[in-house]
Amino acid sequence: MSISGKKILIAISGGIAAYKIHFLIRDFVKKGAEVQVIMTPDAEQFVTKLSISTLSKKPVYTDFYSDNGTWNSHVELALWADVMIVAPCTANTLSKMVHGMCDNLVIATYMSAKCPVFIAPAMDLDMYMHPSTRKNLEMAESFGHVVIPAESGELASGLIGQGRMAEPETISNTIDHFFNSHQEAQTLQGKVVLITAGPTYEALDPVRFIGNHSSGKMGFSLAEEASKRGAKVILISGPTAQTINDKNVELHKITSAKEMLAKVFEFYDNIDIGIASAAVADYAPKEVAKEKIKKNDENLTLELVKNPDILKTMGEKKTHQFLVGFALETQNEEENAKGKLEKKNLDMIVLNSLRDEGAGFKNDTNKIKIFTRTEKKEFDLKSKDEVAKDILNFVEAQLLK
Ligand code: PMT
């Protein structure tokens, strides 16, 4: 599996080797990876946010708050990443990592990370050989992290010995090797998976619509994960900012519920698994005004008519398909989800509740419960990529029964 499409979180700490990270970022971006950089406050003495963000094409974070007051969530950053690389990792940052001294964004993010962590130490040779550094590196390895050893040569101090951060090429090869050797099992090889994603927009007039907050993230994560497992994926999405570049995923963009229904049934007979993560508008305006509605009166009454229930129709026409629905609830969550499982003739339903922080719309995270007619399983708050894995693991387990 290539590095393309992977999410790489680079944490830069304050050492002269930080200048080499520009080359590493450029290399990852060229290979098609998404790169997010965070830095310790001291790292800013060595490299600028401007140069790093120009190369990574994303804002660079050094603190929990940006200047405009936005909160840079260490948890979301950590859960987003497929791998985290701490490079250069100074003696100070290494020590904080292994002892849990959580006093900056880099360490808080590191301590929230569930992904593999790679450490590229860089320091002067005596510091590198010091028993405390040796011990800290050993501890890092005992946590399961990969240490990319410092190389020998001339150091910034003028001394010659081991301590130079590994060259960007070496770090990049290590990460390449990691992804190549962690190819996911092709457990959905030969299966066709149809996924609905995003919102639907129901036009009122040429400029306005009724819509909702769905970002499409959950559906796109499911599509990516199903593709990684070897499935052919038909992704039918309402208007979103999400993109996907994957040869196994056929993306069909639609706008309204009626268009989504028509697109689903172009493929329905030949799919093995259907997953409805779209937030479909339940109602649409009865009439779509040909011209922009003028604001002549104090009140405007809209007549709405029920949209087709796409998933219910899929359930009614089910022959061999395994159907997964979603339930987005705000109250009586479990009861409502189980009701939808029955009413729509589903095999499984994924419940997310807007009462759980970090769950549902827009966030990069979700918290779900899965129900079948006989089982219930509850999951922790996770990135939507991880949630997609849990859902597909559950689907696969059901298919084996
Ligand atoms: O897109 P994100 O920002 O990542 O957010 C993800 C999500 C919150 C949208 C997603 O996790 C989710 O919960 N999707 C379903 C939202 C929803 O419309 O739930 P519902 O309980 O109203 O609908 C139940 C099921 O019927 C859903 O599978 C839905 O796709 C389907 N449905 C609903 C109405 C309709 N007219 N046609 C349908 O197919």
PDB file of C-alpha atoms in Angstrom, residues 40-324:
ATOM      1  CA  THR A  40       6.703  23.164  19.890  1.00  0.00           C
ATOM      2  CA  PRO A  41       7.025  26.876  20.687  1.00  0.00           C
ATOM      3  CA  ASP A  42      10.851  26.551  20.465  1.00  0.00           C
ATOM      4  CA  ALA A  43      10.684  25.060  16.968  1.00  0.00           C
ATOM      5  CA  GLU A  44       9.514  28.454  15.725  1.00  0.00           C
ATOM      6  CA  GLN A  45      13.025  29.762  16.452  1.00  0.00           C
ATOM      7  CA  PHE A  46      14.324  27.434  13.724  1.00  0.00           C
ATOM      8  CA  VAL A  47      11.633  27.315  11.033  1.00  0.00           C
ATOM      9  CA  THR A  48       8.705  29.557  10.173  1.00  0.00           C
ATOM     10  CA  LYS A  49       5.057  28.623  10.105  1.00  0.00           C
ATOM     11  CA  LEU A  50       4.889  30.326   6.700  1.00  0.00           C
ATOM     12  CA  SER A  51       7.478  28.095   5.027  1.00  0.00           C
ATOM     13  CA  ILE A  52       6.071  24.941   6.610  1.00  0.00           C
ATOM     14  CA  SER A  53       2.428  25.712   5.838  1.00  0.00           C
ATOM     15  CA  THR A  54       3.311  26.692   2.259  1.00  0.00           C
ATOM     16  CA  LEU A  55       4.780  23.232   1.720  1.00  0.00           C
ATOM     17  CA  SER A  56       2.222  21.249   3.740  1.00  0.00           C
ATOM     18  CA  LYS A  57      -0.715  23.268   2.335  1.00  0.00           C
ATOM     19  CA  LYS A  58      -2.283  23.357   5.781  1.00  0.00           C
ATOM     20  CA  PRO A  59      -2.110  25.758   8.737  1.00  0.00           C
ATOM     21  CA  VAL A  60       0.628  24.954  11.249  1.00  0.00           C
ATOM     22  CA  TYR A  61      -0.279  24.832  14.930  1.00  0.00           C
ATOM     23  CA  THR A  62       2.013  25.659  17.848  1.00  0.00           C
ATOM     24  CA  ASP A  63      -0.518  26.221  20.576  1.00  0.00           C
ATOM     25  CA  PHE A  64      -3.955  25.084  21.702  1.00  0.00           C
ATOM     26  CA  TYR A  65      -5.369  28.365  20.411  1.00  0.00           C
ATOM     27  CA  SER A  66      -4.630  30.108  17.121  1.00  0.00           C
ATOM     28  CA  ASP A  67      -4.347  33.917  16.978  1.00  0.00           C
ATOM     29  CA  ASN A  68      -7.922  34.152  15.691  1.00  0.00           C
ATOM     30  CA  GLY A  69      -9.124  32.371  18.850  1.00  0.00           C
ATOM     31  CA  THR A  70      -9.861  28.982  17.253  1.00  0.00           C
ATOM     32  CA  TRP A  71      -9.254  25.904  19.387  1.00  0.00           C
ATOM     33  CA  ASN A  72      -6.727  23.489  17.903  1.00  0.00           C
ATOM     34  CA  SER A  73      -7.972  20.226  19.323  1.00  0.00           C
ATOM     35  CA  HIS A  74      -5.056  17.930  20.183  1.00  0.00           C
ATOM     36  CA  VAL A  75      -7.505  15.006  20.269  1.00  0.00           C
ATOM     37  CA  GLU A  76      -8.816  15.653  16.756  1.00  0.00           C
ATOM     38  CA  LEU A  77      -5.275  16.138  15.417  1.00  0.00           C
ATOM     39  CA  ALA A  78      -4.174  12.874  17.029  1.00  0.00           C
ATOM     40  CA  LEU A  79      -7.174  10.857  15.859  1.00  0.00           C
ATOM     41  CA  TRP A  80      -6.853  12.249  12.338  1.00  0.00           C
ATOM     42  CA  ALA A  81      -3.347  10.842  11.824  1.00  0.00           C
ATOM     43  CA  ASP A  82      -2.429   7.489  10.269  1.00  0.00           C
ATOM     44  CA  VAL A  83       1.100   7.996  11.623  1.00  0.00           C
ATOM     45  CA  MET A  84       2.788  10.602  13.808  1.00  0.00           C
ATOM     46  CA  ILE A  85       6.449  11.530  13.270  1.00  0.00           C
ATOM     47  CA  VAL A  86       8.311  13.543  15.876  1.00  0.00           C
ATOM     48  CA  ALA A  87      11.233  15.049  13.967  1.00  0.00           C
ATOM     49  CA  PRO A  88      13.549  16.433  15.001  1.00  0.00           C
ATOM     50  CA  CYS A  89      12.933  15.085  18.471  1.00  0.00           C
ATOM     51  CA  THR A  90      15.087  16.973  20.962  1.00  0.00           C
ATOM     52  CA  ALA A  91      16.266  15.502  24.285  1.00  0.00           C
ATOM     53  CA  ASN A  92      13.725  17.743  26.003  1.00  0.00           C
ATOM     54  CA  THR A  93      10.735  16.654  23.872  1.00  0.00           C
ATOM     55  CA  LEU A  94      11.787  12.999  24.086  1.00  0.00           C
ATOM     56  CA  SER A  95      11.939  13.237  27.861  1.00  0.00           C
ATOM     57  CA  LYS A  96       8.514  14.897  28.055  1.00  0.00           C
ATOM     58  CA  MET A  97       7.038  12.240  25.781  1.00  0.00           C
ATOM     59  CA  VAL A  98       8.192   9.265  27.798  1.00  0.00           C
ATOM     60  CA  HIS A  99       7.447  10.842  31.170  1.00  0.00           C
ATOM     61  CA  GLY A 100       4.089  12.328  30.182  1.00  0.00           C
ATOM     62  CA  MET A 101       5.042  15.921  30.900  1.00  0.00           C
ATOM     63  CA  CYS A 102       2.180  17.394  28.984  1.00  0.00           C
ATOM     64  CA  ASP A 103       2.930  21.118  28.771  1.00  0.00           C
ATOM     65  CA  ASN A 104       2.470  21.908  25.080  1.00  0.00           C
ATOM     66  CA  LEU A 105       0.348  21.051  22.036  1.00  0.00           C
ATOM     67  CA  VAL A 106       2.887  18.559  20.671  1.00  0.00           C
ATOM     68  CA  ILE A 107       2.958  16.458  23.832  1.00  0.00           C
ATOM     69  CA  ALA A 108      -0.817  16.640  24.360  1.00  0.00           C
ATOM     70  CA  THR A 109      -1.322  15.486  20.768  1.00  0.00           C
ATOM     71  CA  TYR A 110       1.274  12.726  21.154  1.00  0.00           C
ATOM     72  CA  MET A 111      -0.445  11.503  24.328  1.00  0.00           C
ATOM     73  CA  SER A 112      -3.799  11.403  22.524  1.00  0.00           C
ATOM     74  CA  ALA A 113      -2.446   9.542  19.489  1.00  0.00           C
ATOM     75  CA  LYS A 114      -3.535   5.967  18.851  1.00  0.00           C
ATOM     76  CA  CYS A 115      -1.593   5.672  15.591  1.00  0.00           C
ATOM     77  CA  PRO A 116       2.004   4.397  15.235  1.00  0.00           C
ATOM     78  CA  VAL A 117       4.597   6.962  16.390  1.00  0.00           C
ATOM     79  CA  PHE A 118       8.011   7.441  14.767  1.00  0.00           C
ATOM     80  CA  ILE A 119      10.753   9.381  16.531  1.00  0.00           C
ATOM     81  CA  ALA A 120      13.770  10.913  14.760  1.00  0.00           C
ATOM     82  CA  PRO A 121      16.040  12.173  17.542  1.00  0.00           C
ATOM     83  CA  ALA A 122      18.524  14.966  16.930  1.00  0.00           C
ATOM     84  CA  MET A 123      20.960  16.358  19.460  1.00  0.00           C
ATOM     85  CA  ASP A 124      24.612  16.862  20.148  1.00  0.00           C
ATOM     86  CA  LEU A 125      26.657  13.682  20.491  1.00  0.00           C
ATOM     87  CA  ASP A 126      27.141  13.803  24.261  1.00  0.00           C
ATOM     88  CA  MET A 127      23.481  14.467  24.789  1.00  0.00           C
ATOM     89  CA  TYR A 128      22.621  11.617  22.420  1.00  0.00           C
ATOM     90  CA  MET A 129      24.923   9.220  24.287  1.00  0.00           C
ATOM     91  CA  HIS A 130      23.881  10.403  27.754  1.00  0.00           C
ATOM     92  CA  PRO A 131      22.389   7.589  29.873  1.00  0.00           C
ATOM     93  CA  SER A 132      19.171   9.560  30.337  1.00  0.00           C
ATOM     94  CA  THR A 133      18.674   9.841  26.550  1.00  0.00           C
ATOM     95  CA  ARG A 134      19.544   6.151  26.089  1.00  0.00           C
ATOM     96  CA  LYS A 135      17.007   5.231  28.759  1.00  0.00           C
ATOM     97  CA  ASN A 136      14.336   7.522  27.278  1.00  0.00           C
ATOM     98  CA  LEU A 137      14.814   6.055  23.792  1.00  0.00           C
ATOM     99  CA  GLU A 138      14.532   2.568  25.247  1.00  0.00           C
ATOM    100  CA  MET A 139      11.327   3.581  27.003  1.00  0.00           C
ATOM    101  CA  ALA A 140       9.936   5.032  23.774  1.00  0.00           C
ATOM    102  CA  GLU A 141      10.649   1.716  22.046  1.00  0.00           C
ATOM    103  CA  SER A 142       9.036  -0.174  24.906  1.00  0.00           C
ATOM    104  CA  PHE A 143       5.836   1.866  24.221  1.00  0.00           C
ATOM    105  CA  GLY A 144       5.910   0.415  20.695  1.00  0.00           C
ATOM    106  CA  HIS A 145       7.276   3.557  18.998  1.00  0.00           C
ATOM    107  CA  VAL A 146       9.811   3.307  16.191  1.00  0.00           C
ATOM    108  CA  VAL A 147      13.052   5.186  16.794  1.00  0.00           C
ATOM    109  CA  ILE A 148      14.799   6.216  13.577  1.00  0.00           C
ATOM    110  CA  PRO A 149      18.356   6.440  14.886  1.00  0.00           C
ATOM    111  CA  ALA A 150      20.380   9.606  14.583  1.00  0.00           C
ATOM    112  CA  GLU A 151      23.207   9.436  12.054  1.00  0.00           C
ATOM    113  CA  SER A 152      26.930  10.121  12.482  1.00  0.00           C
ATOM    114  CA  GLY A 153      28.709  13.073  10.988  1.00  0.00           C
ATOM    115  CA  GLU A 154      29.530  16.674  11.627  1.00  0.00           C
ATOM    116  CA  LEU A 155      27.139  18.238  14.121  1.00  0.00           C
ATOM    117  CA  ALA A 156      26.004  21.850  14.371  1.00  0.00           C
ATOM    118  CA  SER A 157      28.349  22.272  17.360  1.00  0.00           C
ATOM    119  CA  GLY A 158      31.347  21.343  15.188  1.00  0.00           C
ATOM    120  CA  LEU A 159      31.765  18.040  17.040  1.00  0.00           C
ATOM    121  CA  ILE A 160      31.791  14.863  15.012  1.00  0.00           C
ATOM    122  CA  GLY A 161      29.738  11.847  16.074  1.00  0.00           C
ATOM    123  CA  GLN A 162      26.243  10.410  16.275  1.00  0.00           C
ATOM    124  CA  GLY A 163      23.404  12.860  16.848  1.00  0.00           C
ATOM    125  CA  ARG A 164      22.424  14.259  13.434  1.00  0.00           C
ATOM    126  CA  MET A 165      18.789  13.668  12.651  1.00  0.00           C
ATOM    127  CA  ALA A 166      18.299  10.918  10.050  1.00  0.00           C
ATOM    128  CA  GLU A 167      18.121  12.357   6.529  1.00  0.00           C
ATOM    129  CA  PRO A 168      14.595  13.136   5.235  1.00  0.00           C
ATOM    130  CA  GLU A 169      15.066  10.368   2.664  1.00  0.00           C
ATOM    131  CA  THR A 170      15.705   7.819   5.437  1.00  0.00           C
ATOM    132  CA  ILE A 171      12.658   8.979   7.394  1.00  0.00           C
ATOM    133  CA  SER A 172      10.521   8.894   4.254  1.00  0.00           C
ATOM    134  CA  ASN A 173      11.737   5.372   3.356  1.00  0.00           C
ATOM    135  CA  THR A 174      10.926   4.176   6.888  1.00  0.00           C
ATOM    136  CA  ILE A 175       7.371   5.474   6.566  1.00  0.00           C
ATOM    137  CA  ASP A 176       7.034   4.004   3.037  1.00  0.00           C
ATOM    138  CA  HIS A 177       8.206   0.656   4.350  1.00  0.00           C
ATOM    139  CA  PHE A 178       5.743   0.848   7.233  1.00  0.00           C
ATOM    140  CA  PHE A 179       2.755   1.396   4.936  1.00  0.00           C
ATOM    141  CA  ASN A 180       3.923  -1.229   2.434  1.00  0.00           C
ATOM    142  CA  SER A 181       4.198  -3.870   5.132  1.00  0.00           C
ATOM    143  CA  HIS A 182       0.838  -2.958   6.680  1.00  0.00           C
ATOM    144  CA  GLN A 183      -1.330  -3.629   3.672  1.00  0.00           C
ATOM    145  CA  GLU A 184      -4.845  -4.254   4.878  1.00  0.00           C
ATOM    146  CA  ALA A 185      -6.274  -7.734   4.339  1.00  0.00           C
ATOM    147  CA  GLN A 186      -8.460  -7.790   1.222  1.00  0.00           C
ATOM    148  CA  THR A 187     -11.476  -8.982   3.176  1.00  0.00           C
ATOM    149  CA  LEU A 188     -14.036  -7.369   0.850  1.00  0.00           C
ATOM    150  CA  GLN A 189     -12.393  -8.495  -2.396  1.00  0.00           C
ATOM    151  CA  GLY A 190     -15.050  -9.215  -5.037  1.00  0.00           C
ATOM    152  CA  LYS A 191     -17.801  -7.386  -3.127  1.00  0.00           C
ATOM    153  CA  VAL A 192     -19.668  -4.338  -4.422  1.00  0.00           C
ATOM    154  CA  VAL A 193     -20.440  -1.824  -1.677  1.00  0.00           C
ATOM    155  CA  LEU A 194     -22.835   1.072  -2.245  1.00  0.00           C
ATOM    156  CA  ILE A 195     -22.554   3.985   0.188  1.00  0.00           C
ATOM    157  CA  THR A 196     -24.749   7.079   0.400  1.00  0.00           C
ATOM    158  CA  ALA A 197     -23.088  10.123   1.944  1.00  0.00           C
ATOM    159  CA  GLY A 198     -23.540  13.800   2.721  1.00  0.00           C
ATOM    160  CA  PRO A 199     -26.697  15.899   2.796  1.00  0.00           C
ATOM    161  CA  THR A 200     -29.344  16.364   0.158  1.00  0.00           C
ATOM    162  CA  TYR A 201     -30.363  19.858  -0.925  1.00  0.00           C
ATOM    163  CA  GLU A 202     -34.014  20.456  -1.777  1.00  0.00           C
ATOM    164  CA  ALA A 203     -34.454  23.538  -3.939  1.00  0.00           C
ATOM    165  CA  LEU A 204     -36.894  26.299  -2.968  1.00  0.00           C
ATOM    166  CA  ASP A 205     -36.033  28.563  -5.860  1.00  0.00           C
ATOM    167  CA  PRO A 206     -32.948  29.026  -8.097  1.00  0.00           C
ATOM    168  CA  VAL A 207     -30.842  30.338  -5.180  1.00  0.00           C
ATOM    169  CA  ARG A 208     -32.163  28.687  -1.993  1.00  0.00           C
ATOM    170  CA  PHE A 209     -32.539  25.190  -0.666  1.00  0.00           C
ATOM    171  CA  ILE A 210     -33.433  23.154   2.425  1.00  0.00           C
ATOM    172  CA  GLY A 211     -30.386  21.215   3.589  1.00  0.00           C
ATOM    173  CA  ASN A 212     -28.561  20.023   6.702  1.00  0.00           C
ATOM    174  CA  HIS A 213     -25.137  19.992   8.337  1.00  0.00           C
ATOM    175  CA  SER A 214     -23.814  16.694   6.980  1.00  0.00           C
ATOM    176  CA  SER A 215     -20.229  17.103   5.744  1.00  0.00           C
ATOM    177  CA  GLY A 216     -20.011  13.706   4.053  1.00  0.00           C
ATOM    178  CA  LYS A 217     -16.979  12.784   6.206  1.00  0.00           C
ATOM    179  CA  MET A 218     -18.534   9.619   7.641  1.00  0.00           C
ATOM    180  CA  GLY A 219     -19.562   8.302   4.226  1.00  0.00           C
ATOM    181  CA  PHE A 220     -16.248   9.146   2.575  1.00  0.00           C
ATOM    182  CA  SER A 221     -14.321   7.420   5.407  1.00  0.00           C
ATOM    183  CA  LEU A 222     -16.472   4.309   4.860  1.00  0.00           C
ATOM    184  CA  ALA A 223     -15.773   4.440   1.122  1.00  0.00           C
ATOM    185  CA  GLU A 224     -12.008   4.722   1.659  1.00  0.00           C
ATOM    186  CA  GLU A 225     -11.984   1.869   4.145  1.00  0.00           C
ATOM    187  CA  ALA A 226     -14.122  -0.440   1.992  1.00  0.00           C
ATOM    188  CA  SER A 227     -11.795   0.259  -0.939  1.00  0.00           C
ATOM    189  CA  LYS A 228      -8.710  -0.537   1.187  1.00  0.00           C
ATOM    190  CA  ARG A 229     -10.318  -3.914   1.903  1.00  0.00           C
ATOM    191  CA  GLY A 230     -10.602  -4.634  -1.822  1.00  0.00           C
ATOM    192  CA  ALA A 231     -14.271  -3.760  -2.446  1.00  0.00           C
ATOM    193  CA  LYS A 232     -15.568  -1.979  -5.532  1.00  0.00           C
ATOM    194  CA  VAL A 233     -17.279   1.066  -4.038  1.00  0.00           C
ATOM    195  CA  ILE A 234     -20.147   3.089  -5.459  1.00  0.00           C
ATOM    196  CA  LEU A 235     -20.265   6.302  -3.475  1.00  0.00           C
ATOM    197  CA  ILE A 236     -23.393   8.408  -4.014  1.00  0.00           C
ATOM    198  CA  SER A 237     -22.950  11.758  -2.358  1.00  0.00           C
ATOM    199  CA  GLY A 238     -24.906  14.945  -1.889  1.00  0.00           C
ATOM    200  CA  PRO A 239     -23.106  18.302  -2.043  1.00  0.00           C
ATOM    201  CA  THR A 240     -19.963  18.210   0.152  1.00  0.00           C
ATOM    202  CA  ALA A 241     -16.424  19.557   0.211  1.00  0.00           C
ATOM    203  CA  GLN A 242     -15.017  16.020   0.526  1.00  0.00           C
ATOM    204  CA  THR A 243     -12.808  14.647  -2.225  1.00  0.00           C
ATOM    205  CA  ILE A 244     -11.693  11.124  -2.974  1.00  0.00           C
ATOM    206  CA  ASN A 245      -9.113   9.892  -5.422  1.00  0.00           C
ATOM    207  CA  ASP A 246      -9.223   6.134  -5.355  1.00  0.00           C
ATOM    208  CA  LYS A 247      -9.444   3.842  -8.347  1.00  0.00           C
ATOM    209  CA  ASN A 248     -11.817   1.453  -6.526  1.00  0.00           C
ATOM    210  CA  VAL A 249     -14.298   4.215  -5.687  1.00  0.00           C
ATOM    211  CA  GLU A 250     -16.826   5.426  -8.258  1.00  0.00           C
ATOM    212  CA  LEU A 251     -18.152   8.783  -7.020  1.00  0.00           C
ATOM    213  CA  HIS A 252     -21.609   9.911  -8.188  1.00  0.00           C
ATOM    214  CA  LYS A 253     -22.627  13.407  -7.148  1.00  0.00           C
ATOM    215  CA  ILE A 254     -26.295  14.192  -6.747  1.00  0.00           C
ATOM    216  CA  THR A 255     -28.183  17.101  -5.178  1.00  0.00           C
ATOM    217  CA  SER A 256     -31.687  16.077  -4.076  1.00  0.00           C
ATOM    218  CA  ALA A 257     -33.207  13.017  -2.395  1.00  0.00           C
ATOM    219  CA  LYS A 258     -35.036  12.110  -5.609  1.00  0.00           C
ATOM    220  CA  GLU A 259     -31.752  12.153  -7.521  1.00  0.00           C
ATOM    221  CA  MET A 260     -30.106  10.026  -4.812  1.00  0.00           C
ATOM    222  CA  LEU A 261     -32.939   7.493  -5.014  1.00  0.00           C
ATOM    223  CA  ALA A 262     -32.657   7.258  -8.807  1.00  0.00           C
ATOM    224  CA  LYS A 263     -28.853   6.847  -8.647  1.00  0.00           C
ATOM    225  CA  VAL A 264     -29.049   4.158  -5.932  1.00  0.00           C
ATOM    226  CA  PHE A 265     -31.444   2.105  -8.017  1.00  0.00           C
ATOM    227  CA  GLU A 266     -29.170   2.250 -11.075  1.00  0.00           C
ATOM    228  CA  PHE A 267     -26.867  -0.046  -9.100  1.00  0.00           C
ATOM    229  CA  TYR A 268     -28.996  -1.696  -6.439  1.00  0.00           C
ATOM    230  CA  ASP A 269     -29.537  -5.110  -8.059  1.00  0.00           C
ATOM    231  CA  ASN A 270     -25.810  -5.752  -8.334  1.00  0.00           C
ATOM    232  CA  ILE A 271     -24.538  -4.651  -4.931  1.00  0.00           C
ATOM    233  CA  ASP A 272     -23.621  -6.913  -2.024  1.00  0.00           C
ATOM    234  CA  ILE A 273     -23.645  -4.346   0.779  1.00  0.00           C
ATOM    235  CA  GLY A 274     -25.545  -1.048   1.042  1.00  0.00           C
ATOM    236  CA  ILE A 275     -24.606   1.516   3.683  1.00  0.00           C
ATOM    237  CA  ALA A 276     -26.822   4.592   4.049  1.00  0.00           C
ATOM    238  CA  SER A 277     -24.829   7.247   5.879  1.00  0.00           C
ATOM    239  CA  ALA A 278     -26.433  10.151   4.001  1.00  0.00           C
ATOM    240  CA  ALA A 279     -28.536  12.665   5.876  1.00  0.00           C
ATOM    241  CA  VAL A 280     -31.428  12.759   3.448  1.00  0.00           C
ATOM    242  CA  ALA A 281     -33.910  15.625   3.772  1.00  0.00           C
ATOM    243  CA  ASP A 282     -37.209  14.112   4.844  1.00  0.00           C
ATOM    244  CA  TYR A 283     -39.242  16.831   3.130  1.00  0.00           C
ATOM    245  CA  ALA A 284     -38.887  18.947   0.006  1.00  0.00           C
ATOM    246  CA  PRO A 285     -40.794  22.046  -1.132  1.00  0.00           C
ATOM    247  CA  LYS A 286     -43.935  21.100  -3.051  1.00  0.00           C
ATOM    248  CA  GLU A 287     -43.210  23.702  -5.718  1.00  0.00           C
ATOM    249  CA  VAL A 288     -39.800  24.985  -6.777  1.00  0.00           C
ATOM    250  CA  ALA A 289     -40.198  28.647  -7.697  1.00  0.00           C
ATOM    251  CA  LYS A 290     -38.840  29.391 -11.165  1.00  0.00           C
ATOM    252  CA  GLU A 291     -37.605  32.828 -10.085  1.00  0.00           C
ATOM    253  CA  LYS A 292     -36.009  33.953  -6.812  1.00  0.00           C
ATOM    254  CA  ILE A 293     -38.748  34.279  -4.154  1.00  0.00           C
ATOM    255  CA  LYS A 294     -39.194  37.974  -3.334  1.00  0.00           C
ATOM    256  CA  LYS A 295     -39.434  39.207   0.253  1.00  0.00           C
ATOM    257  CA  ASN A 296     -42.727  41.054  -0.208  1.00  0.00           C
ATOM    258  CA  ASP A 297     -44.639  39.819   2.849  1.00  0.00           C
ATOM    259  CA  GLU A 298     -43.843  39.566   6.562  1.00  0.00           C
ATOM    260  CA  ASN A 299     -44.414  35.820   6.561  1.00  0.00           C
ATOM    261  CA  LEU A 300     -43.690  33.165   4.011  1.00  0.00           C
ATOM    262  CA  THR A 301     -45.401  29.796   4.222  1.00  0.00           C
ATOM    263  CA  LEU A 302     -43.779  26.885   2.475  1.00  0.00           C
ATOM    264  CA  GLU A 303     -45.657  23.742   1.637  1.00  0.00           C
ATOM    265  CA  LEU A 304     -43.417  20.705   1.986  1.00  0.00           C
ATOM    266  CA  VAL A 305     -44.028  17.195   0.740  1.00  0.00           C
ATOM    267  CA  LYS A 306     -42.452  13.993   1.989  1.00  0.00           C
ATOM    268  CA  ASN A 307     -39.333  12.852   0.150  1.00  0.00           C
ATOM    269  CA  PRO A 308     -38.947   9.205  -0.822  1.00  0.00           C
ATOM    270  CA  ASP A 309     -37.333   7.165   1.954  1.00  0.00           C
ATOM    271  CA  ILE A 310     -34.390   5.770   0.000  1.00  0.00           C
ATOM    272  CA  LEU A 311     -33.268   3.248   2.580  1.00  0.00           C
ATOM    273  CA  LYS A 312     -36.802   2.024   3.249  1.00  0.00           C
ATOM    274  CA  THR A 313     -37.235   1.452  -0.486  1.00  0.00           C
ATOM    275  CA  MET A 314     -33.918  -0.452  -0.524  1.00  0.00           C
ATOM    276  CA  GLY A 315     -35.213  -2.572   2.369  1.00  0.00           C
ATOM    277  CA  GLU A 316     -38.486  -3.307   0.558  1.00  0.00           C
ATOM    278  CA  LYS A 317     -36.661  -4.412  -2.601  1.00  0.00           C
ATOM    279  CA  LYS A 318     -33.987  -6.402  -0.765  1.00  0.00           C
ATOM    280  CA  THR A 319     -33.135  -9.748  -2.344  1.00  0.00           C
ATOM    281  CA  HIS A 320     -29.591 -10.654  -1.259  1.00  0.00           C
ATOM    282  CA  GLN A 321     -28.156  -7.263  -0.197  1.00  0.00           C
ATOM    283  CA  PHE A 322     -26.808  -6.727   3.346  1.00  0.00           C
ATOM    284  CA  LEU A 323     -28.248  -3.372   4.417  1.00  0.00           C
ATOM    285  CA  VAL A 324     -26.759  -0.999   6.971  1.00  0.00           C
TER     286      VAL A 324
END
